[in-house]
Amino acid sequence: MQVMKSPFLIILTIVITSLRVMGQSAADLQDLADLERQLDSLLNRQPKNEWVFGLGFGNNPAYGGKTTDAFRPVNMKSFLSPNVSYNHKSGLYASTYAYYLLGAEQRPWFELDLNAGYDYTKHRNFIAGGSYTKYFYRDSTDVPPTPITNELFAYFFWRKWWLEPGISLDFGWGKYNETDGRNSLSVKGNDFNIILDVRHPFIFLDVLKKKDAVLLMPVASLTSGTAKYFSNLKSFRYVSRSNIAKKQGKGRRRRPDMDVPVETALSDGSAFQPRAVDLGVRASYIIGKVAISPSYTVFKLFQGEDTSITGYFTASISVTL
C-alpha cells in the first residue's frame, strides 16, 4: 500500500470515466461497493454502523426484439441500478440492488438482488470474507433466462507484500421453469469458478481538499471454471455471445400429448477450464459522505467465437449516512 498526495489521480479518474466502452453487469457494481469497504480498512478508519445509498450504471445482455429466441444473438442495453446497503461495524453487511433496463420492450425492472455477507478487514496482513446472493428475475423478453439464482462467494487477499495475491471461490446454482401451453421445461444447473488475482492499492490523500481520499487499484486476474449458463455471478464478468446466445443445460420437457415428462438435453455443458484473463483499474474517490467509483477492465476470453481483447466500463456513486 502506498499513501500519497497528488493531483495526478484526478486527471486519471476523469480519463477513465470519459471512456466510451462497454458497460458490465451486476457483479461489477457490487465489486465497487466492496472496494469502498476495503478503502476504509486501508485508511485504518474506526469501524461503525452505516447506511449506504447508491446508484450504478452498466450494460446488460438483452434480446433485440419482442420475441424470445434463444438461438439468436443478443445485444447490450444500458441499465441503472439503485441500491442500498447496511454495514455493521462487526463486518457483517446486507444489501439490495434493483435494475432498470433502459430501452426495454417491457418490464424494465428486470432484476432484484439480495446480498448478505461478512468482511474481515481488521488484520494488517490479510483480508477475507464471504457472501450469499439471491437473484430474482422477472419474466421478460428482454433478458436471457438463467437457472443461476443463488450464489456463494468467498475471497482471501494477502496484504503483507507489495503485490497482493488473492483467491476467490464462486459457486452458483438454481433452476427456472418455462411454460408454453401444455409444454413445460424445467432447467436446473450450477457453475463453479476460481479467480486468481494480483493487485496493489495506491492511496492518494488531500487531492482536491483536506480529508478526501482516492484509491487506485490495478488488478490482474485469471478466471477458471465452468461457463454453462448466462449469469450475474461475480466470476462472470465478461459477455460472450457464444455463451449466452444458446440455452444450455439439461431439462425436463412435458410433451403436449403426454403427461409424462421426458428428458431434453439442450447442450453438452462446459467443463472446468481456464476461461479468461483480465487487467483492470478500479478507483474510488471519497469526499465527505460521497463516493464516486469508476472501474475499467480489458479482458481476453480463451473460448468462444470472439477471443479478441475487449474492454468495459462500470461506475457508481453512493452516499453514506
mmCIF file of C-alpha atoms in Angstrom:
data_model
loop_
_atom_site.group_PDB
_atom_site.id
_atom_site.type_symbol
_atom_site.label_atom_id
_atom_site.label_comp_id
_atom_site.label_asym_id
_atom_site.label_seq_id
_atom_site.Cartn_x
_atom_site.Cartn_y
_atom_site.Cartn_z
ATOM 1 C CA MET A 1 0.000 0.000 0.000
ATOM 2 C CA GLN A 2 1.185 3.479 -0.823
ATOM 3 C CA VAL A 3 -0.328 6.677 0.577
ATOM 4 C CA MET A 4 0.499 9.853 -1.309
ATOM 5 C CA LYS A 5 -0.727 13.311 -2.131
ATOM 6 C CA SER A 6 -1.030 14.014 -5.841
ATOM 7 C CA PRO A 7 -3.419 15.696 -8.330
ATOM 8 C CA PHE A 8 -2.425 13.097 -10.924
ATOM 9 C CA LEU A 9 -5.210 10.693 -9.944
ATOM 10 C CA ILE A 10 -7.943 13.227 -10.556
ATOM 11 C CA ILE A 11 -6.822 13.548 -14.168
ATOM 12 C CA LEU A 12 -6.665 9.773 -14.483
ATOM 13 C CA THR A 13 -10.121 9.374 -12.977
ATOM 14 C CA ILE A 14 -11.594 11.848 -15.454
ATOM 15 C CA VAL A 15 -9.981 9.965 -18.316
ATOM 16 C CA ILE A 16 -11.370 6.654 -17.078
ATOM 17 C CA THR A 17 -14.897 7.953 -16.624
ATOM 18 C CA SER A 18 -14.917 9.522 -20.088
ATOM 19 C CA LEU A 19 -14.023 6.285 -21.912
ATOM 20 C CA ARG A 20 -16.783 5.174 -24.272
ATOM 21 C CA VAL A 21 -16.668 1.408 -23.819
ATOM 22 C CA MET A 22 -18.969 -1.478 -22.997
ATOM 23 C CA GLY A 23 -20.569 -1.486 -19.553
ATOM 24 C CA GLN A 24 -20.966 -4.594 -17.466
ATOM 25 C CA SER A 25 -23.452 -6.276 -15.217
ATOM 26 C CA ALA A 26 -24.464 -6.566 -11.590
ATOM 27 C CA ALA A 27 -21.379 -8.264 -10.220
ATOM 28 C CA ASP A 28 -19.124 -5.331 -11.022
ATOM 29 C CA LEU A 29 -21.311 -2.837 -9.167
ATOM 30 C CA GLN A 30 -21.052 -4.997 -6.053
ATOM 31 C CA ASP A 31 -17.279 -5.206 -6.589
ATOM 32 C CA LEU A 32 -17.132 -1.394 -6.431
ATOM 33 C CA ALA A 33 -19.072 -1.450 -3.152
ATOM 34 C CA ASP A 34 -16.547 -3.963 -1.790
ATOM 35 C CA LEU A 35 -13.780 -1.600 -2.884
ATOM 36 C CA GLU A 36 -15.163 1.214 -0.733
ATOM 37 C CA ARG A 37 -15.217 -1.032 2.351
ATOM 38 C CA GLN A 38 -11.604 -2.020 1.679
ATOM 39 C CA LEU A 39 -10.625 1.651 1.420
ATOM 40 C CA ASP A 40 -11.917 2.176 4.956
ATOM 41 C CA SER A 41 -9.680 -0.683 6.111
ATOM 42 C CA LEU A 42 -6.613 0.640 4.280
ATOM 43 C CA LEU A 43 -7.074 4.058 5.876
ATOM 44 C CA ASN A 44 -7.497 2.436 9.318
ATOM 45 C CA ARG A 45 -10.839 4.137 9.860
ATOM 46 C CA GLN A 46 -12.759 3.313 13.008
ATOM 47 C CA PRO A 47 -15.476 0.746 12.154
ATOM 48 C CA LYS A 48 -19.026 1.995 12.605
ATOM 49 C CA ASN A 49 -22.565 1.179 11.620
ATOM 50 C CA GLU A 50 -23.681 2.950 8.450
ATOM 51 C CA TRP A 51 -26.250 3.040 5.682
ATOM 52 C CA VAL A 52 -25.076 3.443 2.085
ATOM 53 C CA PHE A 53 -27.392 4.609 -0.735
ATOM 54 C CA GLY A 54 -26.081 4.335 -4.268
ATOM 55 C CA LEU A 55 -26.799 4.455 -7.987
ATOM 56 C CA GLY A 56 -24.880 2.376 -10.517
ATOM 57 C CA PHE A 57 -24.631 2.234 -14.296
ATOM 58 C CA GLY A 58 -23.715 -0.594 -16.655
ATOM 59 C CA ASN A 59 -24.884 -2.680 -19.590
ATOM 60 C CA ASN A 60 -26.752 -5.972 -19.580
ATOM 61 C CA PRO A 61 -27.202 -8.676 -22.258
ATOM 62 C CA ALA A 62 -30.657 -8.298 -23.791
ATOM 63 C CA TYR A 63 -32.695 -9.509 -26.725
ATOM 64 C CA GLY A 64 -33.183 -7.076 -29.577
ATOM 65 C CA GLY A 65 -36.878 -7.730 -30.195
ATOM 66 C CA LYS A 66 -40.123 -8.612 -28.501
ATOM 67 C CA THR A 67 -39.994 -12.357 -29.133
ATOM 68 C CA THR A 68 -37.645 -14.551 -27.133
ATOM 69 C CA ASP A 69 -35.421 -16.620 -29.425
ATOM 70 C CA ALA A 70 -32.693 -18.474 -27.570
ATOM 71 C CA PHE A 71 -30.663 -19.085 -30.722
ATOM 72 C CA ARG A 72 -30.331 -15.529 -31.975
ATOM 73 C CA PRO A 73 -27.607 -13.083 -30.947
ATOM 74 C CA VAL A 74 -28.223 -10.690 -28.089
ATOM 75 C CA ASN A 75 -27.275 -7.037 -27.804
ATOM 76 C CA MET A 76 -26.320 -4.831 -24.891
ATOM 77 C CA LYS A 77 -28.738 -2.428 -23.219
ATOM 78 C CA SER A 78 -27.818 0.100 -20.542
ATOM 79 C CA PHE A 79 -29.281 -0.124 -17.070
ATOM 80 C CA LEU A 80 -29.469 1.968 -13.914
ATOM 81 C CA SER A 81 -29.161 0.284 -10.533
ATOM 82 C CA PRO A 82 -30.397 1.976 -7.353
ATOM 83 C CA ASN A 83 -29.073 0.148 -4.307
ATOM 84 C CA VAL A 84 -28.980 0.355 -0.537
ATOM 85 C CA SER A 85 -26.787 -1.451 1.984
ATOM 86 C CA TYR A 86 -26.289 -1.593 5.724
ATOM 87 C CA ASN A 87 -22.744 -2.148 7.015
ATOM 88 C CA HIS A 88 -22.320 -3.206 10.634
ATOM 89 C CA LYS A 89 -19.114 -2.328 12.458
ATOM 90 C CA SER A 90 -18.519 -6.041 13.087
ATOM 91 C CA GLY A 91 -18.015 -6.622 9.364
ATOM 92 C CA LEU A 92 -21.464 -8.006 8.632
ATOM 93 C CA TYR A 93 -23.415 -6.328 5.852
ATOM 94 C CA ALA A 94 -26.606 -6.687 3.824
ATOM 95 C CA SER A 95 -27.562 -5.015 0.554
ATOM 96 C CA THR A 96 -30.179 -4.954 -2.154
ATOM 97 C CA TYR A 97 -29.751 -3.959 -5.802
ATOM 98 C CA ALA A 98 -32.560 -3.257 -8.267
ATOM 99 C CA TYR A 99 -32.017 -2.971 -12.027
ATOM 100 C CA TYR A 100 -33.891 -0.792 -14.502
ATOM 101 C CA LEU A 101 -33.238 -1.578 -18.173
ATOM 102 C CA LEU A 102 -33.182 1.474 -20.439
ATOM 103 C CA GLY A 103 -34.920 0.856 -23.783
ATOM 104 C CA ALA A 104 -36.700 -2.269 -22.549
ATOM 105 C CA GLU A 105 -39.549 -3.665 -24.612
ATOM 106 C CA GLN A 106 -41.498 -4.438 -21.428
ATOM 107 C CA ARG A 107 -40.996 -4.706 -17.660
ATOM 108 C CA PRO A 108 -37.894 -2.512 -17.367
ATOM 109 C CA TRP A 109 -37.374 -3.512 -13.708
ATOM 110 C CA PHE A 110 -35.921 -6.862 -14.694
ATOM 111 C CA GLU A 111 -33.838 -7.945 -11.679
ATOM 112 C CA LEU A 112 -33.565 -7.699 -7.889
ATOM 113 C CA ASP A 113 -30.560 -8.948 -5.899
ATOM 114 C CA LEU A 114 -30.474 -9.577 -2.137
ATOM 115 C CA ASN A 115 -26.995 -9.935 -0.684
ATOM 116 C CA ALA A 116 -25.622 -10.674 2.795
ATOM 117 C CA GLY A 117 -22.037 -11.258 3.822
ATOM 118 C CA TYR A 118 -19.097 -10.661 6.099
ATOM 119 C CA ASP A 119 -15.773 -8.877 5.513
ATOM 120 C CA TYR A 120 -12.830 -9.344 7.885
ATOM 121 C CA THR A 121 -10.575 -6.304 7.362
ATOM 122 C CA LYS A 122 -9.064 -5.769 10.822
ATOM 123 C CA HIS A 123 -5.789 -7.634 10.275
ATOM 124 C CA ARG A 124 -2.879 -5.730 8.748
ATOM 125 C CA ASN A 125 -1.637 -8.660 6.671
ATOM 126 C CA PHE A 126 -4.799 -10.053 5.072
ATOM 127 C CA ILE A 127 -8.474 -9.550 4.364
ATOM 128 C CA ALA A 128 -11.100 -12.228 3.834
ATOM 129 C CA GLY A 129 -14.815 -12.548 3.509
ATOM 130 C CA GLY A 130 -17.807 -14.317 2.067
ATOM 131 C CA SER A 131 -21.322 -13.596 0.876
ATOM 132 C CA TYR A 132 -24.581 -15.131 -0.301
ATOM 133 C CA THR A 133 -26.665 -13.556 -3.059
ATOM 134 C CA LYS A 134 -30.207 -14.398 -4.124
ATOM 135 C CA TYR A 135 -31.160 -13.269 -7.638
ATOM 136 C CA PHE A 136 -34.772 -12.575 -8.610
ATOM 137 C CA TYR A 137 -35.514 -12.177 -12.344
ATOM 138 C CA ARG A 138 -38.790 -11.030 -13.850
ATOM 139 C CA ASP A 139 -40.203 -12.925 -16.794
ATOM 140 C CA SER A 140 -39.050 -10.637 -19.571
ATOM 141 C CA THR A 141 -38.480 -10.932 -23.310
ATOM 142 C CA ASP A 142 -35.559 -8.502 -22.939
ATOM 143 C CA VAL A 143 -33.274 -10.608 -20.750
ATOM 144 C CA PRO A 144 -31.983 -14.145 -21.421
ATOM 145 C CA PRO A 145 -33.276 -16.681 -18.867
ATOM 146 C CA THR A 146 -30.849 -18.376 -16.493
ATOM 147 C CA PRO A 147 -31.200 -21.091 -13.855
ATOM 148 C CA ILE A 148 -28.456 -19.498 -11.720
ATOM 149 C CA THR A 149 -30.417 -17.734 -8.969
ATOM 150 C CA ASN A 150 -28.183 -18.399 -5.930
ATOM 151 C CA GLU A 151 -24.523 -17.560 -5.348
ATOM 152 C CA LEU A 152 -21.947 -18.325 -2.673
ATOM 153 C CA PHE A 153 -18.756 -16.266 -2.895
ATOM 154 C CA ALA A 154 -15.608 -16.282 -0.735
ATOM 155 C CA TYR A 155 -12.294 -14.445 -1.049
ATOM 156 C CA PHE A 156 -8.873 -14.100 0.605
ATOM 157 C CA PHE A 157 -6.142 -11.497 -0.077
ATOM 158 C CA TRP A 158 -2.651 -11.425 1.420
ATOM 159 C CA ARG A 159 -1.715 -7.752 2.019
ATOM 160 C CA LYS A 160 1.762 -8.019 3.528
ATOM 161 C CA TRP A 161 3.598 -7.964 0.186
ATOM 162 C CA TRP A 162 3.762 -5.061 -2.267
ATOM 163 C CA LEU A 163 1.917 -7.219 -4.806
ATOM 164 C CA GLU A 164 -1.142 -8.635 -3.057
ATOM 165 C CA PRO A 165 -2.122 -12.142 -4.244
ATOM 166 C CA GLY A 166 -5.667 -13.335 -3.754
ATOM 167 C CA ILE A 167 -8.041 -16.163 -4.495
ATOM 168 C CA SER A 168 -11.833 -16.159 -4.820
ATOM 169 C CA LEU A 169 -14.256 -19.088 -4.999
ATOM 170 C CA ASP A 170 -17.621 -18.653 -6.681
ATOM 171 C CA PHE A 171 -20.458 -21.206 -6.821
ATOM 172 C CA GLY A 172 -23.876 -20.560 -8.351
ATOM 173 C CA TRP A 173 -26.913 -22.816 -8.647
ATOM 174 C CA GLY A 174 -30.666 -22.813 -9.192
ATOM 175 C CA LYS A 175 -33.388 -23.568 -11.715
ATOM 176 C CA TYR A 176 -36.093 -21.906 -13.782
ATOM 177 C CA ASN A 177 -39.317 -23.093 -15.411
ATOM 178 C CA GLU A 178 -40.774 -22.222 -18.795
ATOM 179 C CA THR A 179 -44.388 -22.925 -19.739
ATOM 180 C CA ASP A 180 -45.951 -22.646 -23.203
ATOM 181 C CA GLY A 181 -49.457 -24.081 -23.257
ATOM 182 C CA ARG A 182 -49.113 -27.721 -22.259
ATOM 183 C CA ASN A 183 -45.350 -27.646 -22.830
ATOM 184 C CA SER A 184 -43.205 -27.069 -19.765
ATOM 185 C CA LEU A 185 -39.461 -27.060 -19.344
ATOM 186 C CA SER A 186 -37.537 -27.062 -16.082
ATOM 187 C CA VAL A 187 -33.843 -26.235 -16.371
ATOM 188 C CA LYS A 188 -31.521 -26.546 -13.398
ATOM 189 C CA GLY A 189 -27.787 -26.359 -13.130
ATOM 190 C CA ASN A 190 -24.734 -24.878 -11.467
ATOM 191 C CA ASP A 191 -21.453 -23.141 -12.258
ATOM 192 C CA PHE A 192 -18.229 -23.078 -10.225
ATOM 193 C CA ASN A 193 -15.295 -20.719 -10.753
ATOM 194 C CA ILE A 194 -11.931 -19.871 -9.204
ATOM 195 C CA ILE A 195 -10.423 -16.404 -9.625
ATOM 196 C CA LEU A 196 -6.704 -15.779 -9.038
ATOM 197 C CA ASP A 197 -5.840 -12.095 -8.552
ATOM 198 C CA VAL A 198 -2.712 -9.981 -8.154
ATOM 199 C CA ARG A 199 -3.162 -6.314 -7.220
ATOM 200 C CA HIS A 200 -1.642 -3.312 -5.491
ATOM 201 C CA PRO A 201 -3.585 -0.389 -3.950
ATOM 202 C CA PHE A 202 -2.387 3.215 -4.248
ATOM 203 C CA ILE A 203 -3.971 5.760 -1.900
ATOM 204 C CA PHE A 204 -3.921 9.499 -2.615
ATOM 205 C CA LEU A 205 -4.857 11.901 0.213
ATOM 206 C CA ASP A 206 -5.942 15.545 0.104
ATOM 207 C CA VAL A 207 -6.349 15.531 -3.687
ATOM 208 C CA LEU A 208 -8.952 18.294 -4.044
ATOM 209 C CA LYS A 209 -9.427 19.299 -0.440
ATOM 210 C CA LYS A 210 -8.473 18.269 3.070
ATOM 211 C CA LYS A 211 -9.654 14.855 4.232
ATOM 212 C CA ASP A 212 -10.627 13.492 0.836
ATOM 213 C CA ALA A 213 -9.098 10.247 -0.472
ATOM 214 C CA VAL A 214 -8.743 8.258 -3.658
ATOM 215 C CA LEU A 215 -7.998 4.576 -4.023
ATOM 216 C CA LEU A 216 -6.465 3.421 -7.310
ATOM 217 C CA MET A 217 -6.141 -0.351 -7.596
ATOM 218 C CA PRO A 218 -4.726 -2.103 -10.695
ATOM 219 C CA VAL A 219 -5.806 -5.772 -10.743
ATOM 220 C CA ALA A 220 -4.712 -8.696 -12.925
ATOM 221 C CA SER A 221 -6.940 -11.787 -12.832
ATOM 222 C CA LEU A 222 -7.195 -15.307 -14.214
ATOM 223 C CA THR A 223 -10.652 -16.887 -14.134
ATOM 224 C CA SER A 224 -11.053 -20.653 -14.424
ATOM 225 C CA GLY A 225 -14.213 -22.679 -14.102
ATOM 226 C CA THR A 226 -17.387 -23.711 -15.852
ATOM 227 C CA ALA A 227 -19.493 -21.395 -18.024
ATOM 228 C CA LYS A 228 -22.599 -23.427 -18.744
ATOM 229 C CA TYR A 229 -25.090 -20.637 -18.131
ATOM 230 C CA PHE A 230 -25.526 -16.907 -18.502
ATOM 231 C CA SER A 231 -25.484 -15.408 -15.015
ATOM 232 C CA ASN A 232 -24.525 -12.413 -12.895
ATOM 233 C CA LEU A 233 -22.004 -14.315 -10.795
ATOM 234 C CA LYS A 234 -19.015 -12.303 -9.629
ATOM 235 C CA SER A 235 -16.785 -14.527 -11.739
ATOM 236 C CA PHE A 236 -18.929 -13.972 -14.844
ATOM 237 C CA ARG A 237 -17.622 -10.504 -15.653
ATOM 238 C CA TYR A 238 -17.494 -10.983 -19.403
ATOM 239 C CA VAL A 239 -20.064 -11.037 -22.155
ATOM 240 C CA SER A 240 -19.540 -13.893 -24.602
ATOM 241 C CA ARG A 241 -22.190 -14.197 -27.286
ATOM 242 C CA SER A 242 -21.269 -17.843 -27.745
ATOM 243 C CA ASN A 243 -22.162 -18.493 -24.107
ATOM 244 C CA ILE A 244 -25.481 -16.670 -23.880
ATOM 245 C CA ALA A 245 -26.890 -16.974 -27.401
ATOM 246 C CA LYS A 246 -27.957 -20.562 -26.681
ATOM 247 C CA LYS A 247 -29.841 -22.080 -23.797
ATOM 248 C CA GLN A 248 -27.607 -24.623 -22.141
ATOM 249 C CA GLY A 249 -28.010 -27.410 -19.616
ATOM 250 C CA LYS A 250 -30.448 -30.269 -19.169
ATOM 251 C CA GLY A 251 -34.169 -30.017 -18.574
ATOM 252 C CA ARG A 252 -37.394 -31.964 -18.349
ATOM 253 C CA ARG A 253 -39.978 -31.184 -21.017
ATOM 254 C CA ARG A 254 -43.643 -32.246 -20.839
ATOM 255 C CA ARG A 255 -44.915 -33.242 -24.265
ATOM 256 C CA PRO A 256 -48.359 -31.862 -25.249
ATOM 257 C CA ASP A 257 -49.718 -35.357 -25.981
ATOM 258 C CA MET A 258 -48.353 -36.952 -22.817
ATOM 259 C CA ASP A 259 -48.416 -36.325 -19.088
ATOM 260 C CA VAL A 260 -45.022 -37.935 -18.588
ATOM 261 C CA PRO A 261 -42.068 -35.518 -18.648
ATOM 262 C CA VAL A 262 -39.177 -36.518 -20.882
ATOM 263 C CA GLU A 263 -35.530 -35.538 -20.575
ATOM 264 C CA THR A 264 -34.329 -32.936 -23.069
ATOM 265 C CA ALA A 265 -30.603 -32.341 -23.471
ATOM 266 C CA LEU A 266 -30.037 -28.751 -24.562
ATOM 267 C CA SER A 267 -26.249 -28.908 -24.710
ATOM 268 C CA ASP A 268 -23.257 -30.901 -23.567
ATOM 269 C CA GLY A 269 -22.402 -28.334 -20.906
ATOM 270 C CA SER A 270 -18.960 -26.885 -20.225
ATOM 271 C CA ALA A 271 -16.015 -28.457 -18.400
ATOM 272 C CA PHE A 272 -13.875 -26.719 -15.784
ATOM 273 C CA GLN A 273 -11.015 -24.939 -17.578
ATOM 274 C CA PRO A 274 -9.280 -21.539 -17.841
ATOM 275 C CA ARG A 275 -11.857 -19.028 -19.111
ATOM 276 C CA ALA A 276 -10.369 -15.560 -19.304
ATOM 277 C CA VAL A 277 -7.554 -13.262 -18.256
ATOM 278 C CA ASP A 278 -8.130 -9.603 -17.493
ATOM 279 C CA LEU A 279 -6.363 -6.430 -16.399
ATOM 280 C CA GLY A 280 -8.406 -3.752 -14.679
ATOM 281 C CA VAL A 281 -8.169 -0.451 -12.856
ATOM 282 C CA ARG A 282 -10.644 0.153 -10.025
ATOM 283 C CA ALA A 283 -10.904 3.562 -8.439
ATOM 284 C CA SER A 284 -12.852 5.144 -5.616
ATOM 285 C CA TYR A 285 -12.884 8.842 -4.745
ATOM 286 C CA ILE A 286 -14.365 9.735 -1.355
ATOM 287 C CA ILE A 287 -15.152 13.301 -0.385
ATOM 288 C CA GLY A 288 -17.166 13.665 2.793
ATOM 289 C CA LYS A 289 -20.082 11.244 2.669
ATOM 290 C CA VAL A 290 -19.981 10.849 -1.147
ATOM 291 C CA ALA A 291 -18.050 8.154 -3.025
ATOM 292 C CA ILE A 292 -17.561 8.016 -6.806
ATOM 293 C CA SER A 293 -16.298 4.655 -8.062
ATOM 294 C CA PRO A 294 -15.380 4.063 -11.726
ATOM 295 C CA SER A 295 -13.817 0.853 -12.995
ATOM 296 C CA TYR A 296 -12.282 -0.091 -16.342
ATOM 297 C CA THR A 297 -11.258 -3.614 -17.414
ATOM 298 C CA VAL A 298 -9.771 -5.172 -20.539
ATOM 299 C CA PHE A 299 -10.055 -8.939 -20.919
ATOM 300 C CA LYS A 300 -9.437 -11.799 -23.292
ATOM 301 C CA LEU A 301 -11.578 -14.926 -23.437
ATOM 302 C CA PHE A 302 -9.913 -18.277 -24.075
ATOM 303 C CA GLN A 303 -13.048 -19.899 -25.585
ATOM 304 C CA GLY A 304 -15.937 -18.746 -27.740
ATOM 305 C CA GLU A 305 -16.449 -17.157 -31.099
ATOM 306 C CA ASP A 306 -14.805 -13.877 -30.127
ATOM 307 C CA THR A 307 -11.457 -14.165 -28.326
ATOM 308 C CA SER A 308 -10.231 -10.668 -29.150
ATOM 309 C CA ILE A 309 -9.236 -8.221 -26.410
ATOM 310 C CA THR A 310 -12.301 -6.300 -25.199
ATOM 311 C CA GLY A 311 -12.885 -3.585 -22.606
ATOM 312 C CA TYR A 312 -15.775 -2.471 -20.431
ATOM 313 C CA PHE A 313 -16.561 0.343 -18.002
ATOM 314 C CA THR A 314 -18.674 0.463 -14.845
ATOM 315 C CA ALA A 315 -19.444 3.330 -12.475
ATOM 316 C CA SER A 316 -21.377 4.059 -9.304
ATOM 317 C CA ILE A 317 -21.986 6.924 -6.918
ATOM 318 C CA SER A 318 -23.012 6.489 -3.283
ATOM 319 C CA VAL A 319 -23.806 8.453 -0.140
ATOM 320 C CA THR A 320 -23.016 7.120 3.354
ATOM 321 C CA LEU A 321 -25.160 8.076 6.339
#
